[in-house]
Amino acid sequence: MIKLTKLNGTEFVLNCELIEIIEKTPDTIISTTNGKKFVVVETIEEIVNKVLQYKRSIFLFNSNNQ
């Protein structure tokens, strides 16, 4: 799960496993596999970094518990 911000300033958490496409138009639009779209203030690069950080934390957690 990654924390993002809508254009109106509302923060929300998105299951990053559902991200299908991220577009810059000039706003950043996230399309999910279930057909929802979210317009956020974060850049594509920021979102990718958040997803990578999340994935790393899951990997580290799993490797430490084996």
Short mmCIF file of C-alpha atoms in Angstrom, two decimals:
data_model
loop_
_atom_site.label_atom_id
_atom_site.label_comp_id
_atom_site.label_asym_id
_atom_site.label_seq_id
_atom_site.Cartn_x
_atom_site.Cartn_y
_atom_site.Cartn_z
CA MET A 1 0.00 0.00 0.00
CA ILE A 2 1.26 3.48 -0.87
CA LYS A 3 0.07 6.85 0.41
CA LEU A 4 -0.95 9.36 -2.29
CA THR A 5 -2.60 12.78 -2.43
CA LYS A 6 -5.60 13.79 -4.54
CA LEU A 7 -5.62 17.23 -6.18
CA ASN A 8 -7.89 18.57 -3.40
CA GLY A 9 -5.29 17.63 -0.79
CA THR A 10 -7.04 14.51 0.50
CA GLU A 11 -4.61 11.72 1.31
CA PHE A 12 -5.49 8.12 0.56
CA VAL A 13 -3.79 4.74 0.45
CA LEU A 14 -3.73 2.68 -2.74
CA ASN A 15 -2.96 -1.00 -3.13
CA CYS A 16 -0.05 -0.65 -5.55
CA GLU A 17 -0.64 -4.19 -6.83
CA LEU A 18 -3.71 -2.76 -8.63
CA ILE A 19 -1.79 -0.13 -10.64
CA GLU A 20 -2.04 -0.80 -14.35
CA ILE A 21 -0.97 2.51 -15.95
CA ILE A 22 0.39 5.85 -14.72
CA GLU A 23 -0.02 8.79 -17.12
CA LYS A 24 1.14 12.42 -17.12
CA THR A 25 -1.40 14.67 -18.88
CA PRO A 26 -0.14 17.19 -17.23
CA ASP A 27 -1.78 15.86 -14.05
CA THR A 28 -0.71 12.42 -12.93
CA ILE A 29 -3.46 9.85 -13.52
CA ILE A 30 -3.33 6.33 -12.11
CA SER A 31 -5.49 3.69 -13.79
CA THR A 32 -6.09 0.48 -11.86
CA THR A 33 -6.82 -3.04 -13.00
CA ASN A 34 -10.38 -2.74 -11.68
CA GLY A 35 -11.10 0.29 -13.90
CA LYS A 36 -10.79 3.09 -11.34
CA LYS A 37 -8.81 6.25 -12.06
CA PHE A 38 -7.13 8.54 -9.55
CA VAL A 39 -5.71 12.00 -10.26
CA VAL A 40 -2.88 12.73 -7.83
CA VAL A 41 -0.34 15.46 -7.12
CA GLU A 42 2.63 13.07 -7.03
CA THR A 43 4.78 12.71 -10.13
CA ILE A 44 5.23 9.43 -11.98
CA GLU A 45 8.74 9.19 -10.54
CA GLU A 46 7.50 9.70 -6.98
CA ILE A 47 4.86 6.99 -7.42
CA VAL A 48 7.37 4.54 -8.90
CA ASN A 49 9.74 5.23 -5.98
CA LYS A 50 6.92 4.64 -3.46
CA VAL A 51 6.05 1.34 -5.14
CA LEU A 52 9.71 0.25 -5.16
CA GLN A 53 10.10 1.21 -1.50
CA TYR A 54 6.96 -0.76 -0.63
CA LYS A 55 8.12 -3.81 -2.59
CA ARG A 56 11.56 -3.66 -0.93
CA SER A 57 9.98 -3.52 2.52
CA ILE A 58 7.87 -6.60 1.71
CA PHE A 59 10.93 -8.45 0.39
CA LEU A 60 13.02 -7.54 3.45
CA PHE A 61 10.22 -8.53 5.82
CA ASN A 62 9.81 -11.89 4.12
CA SER A 63 13.54 -12.61 3.95
CA ASN A 64 14.00 -11.75 7.66
CA ASN A 65 11.18 -14.10 8.69
CA GLN A 66 12.46 -17.20 6.93
#
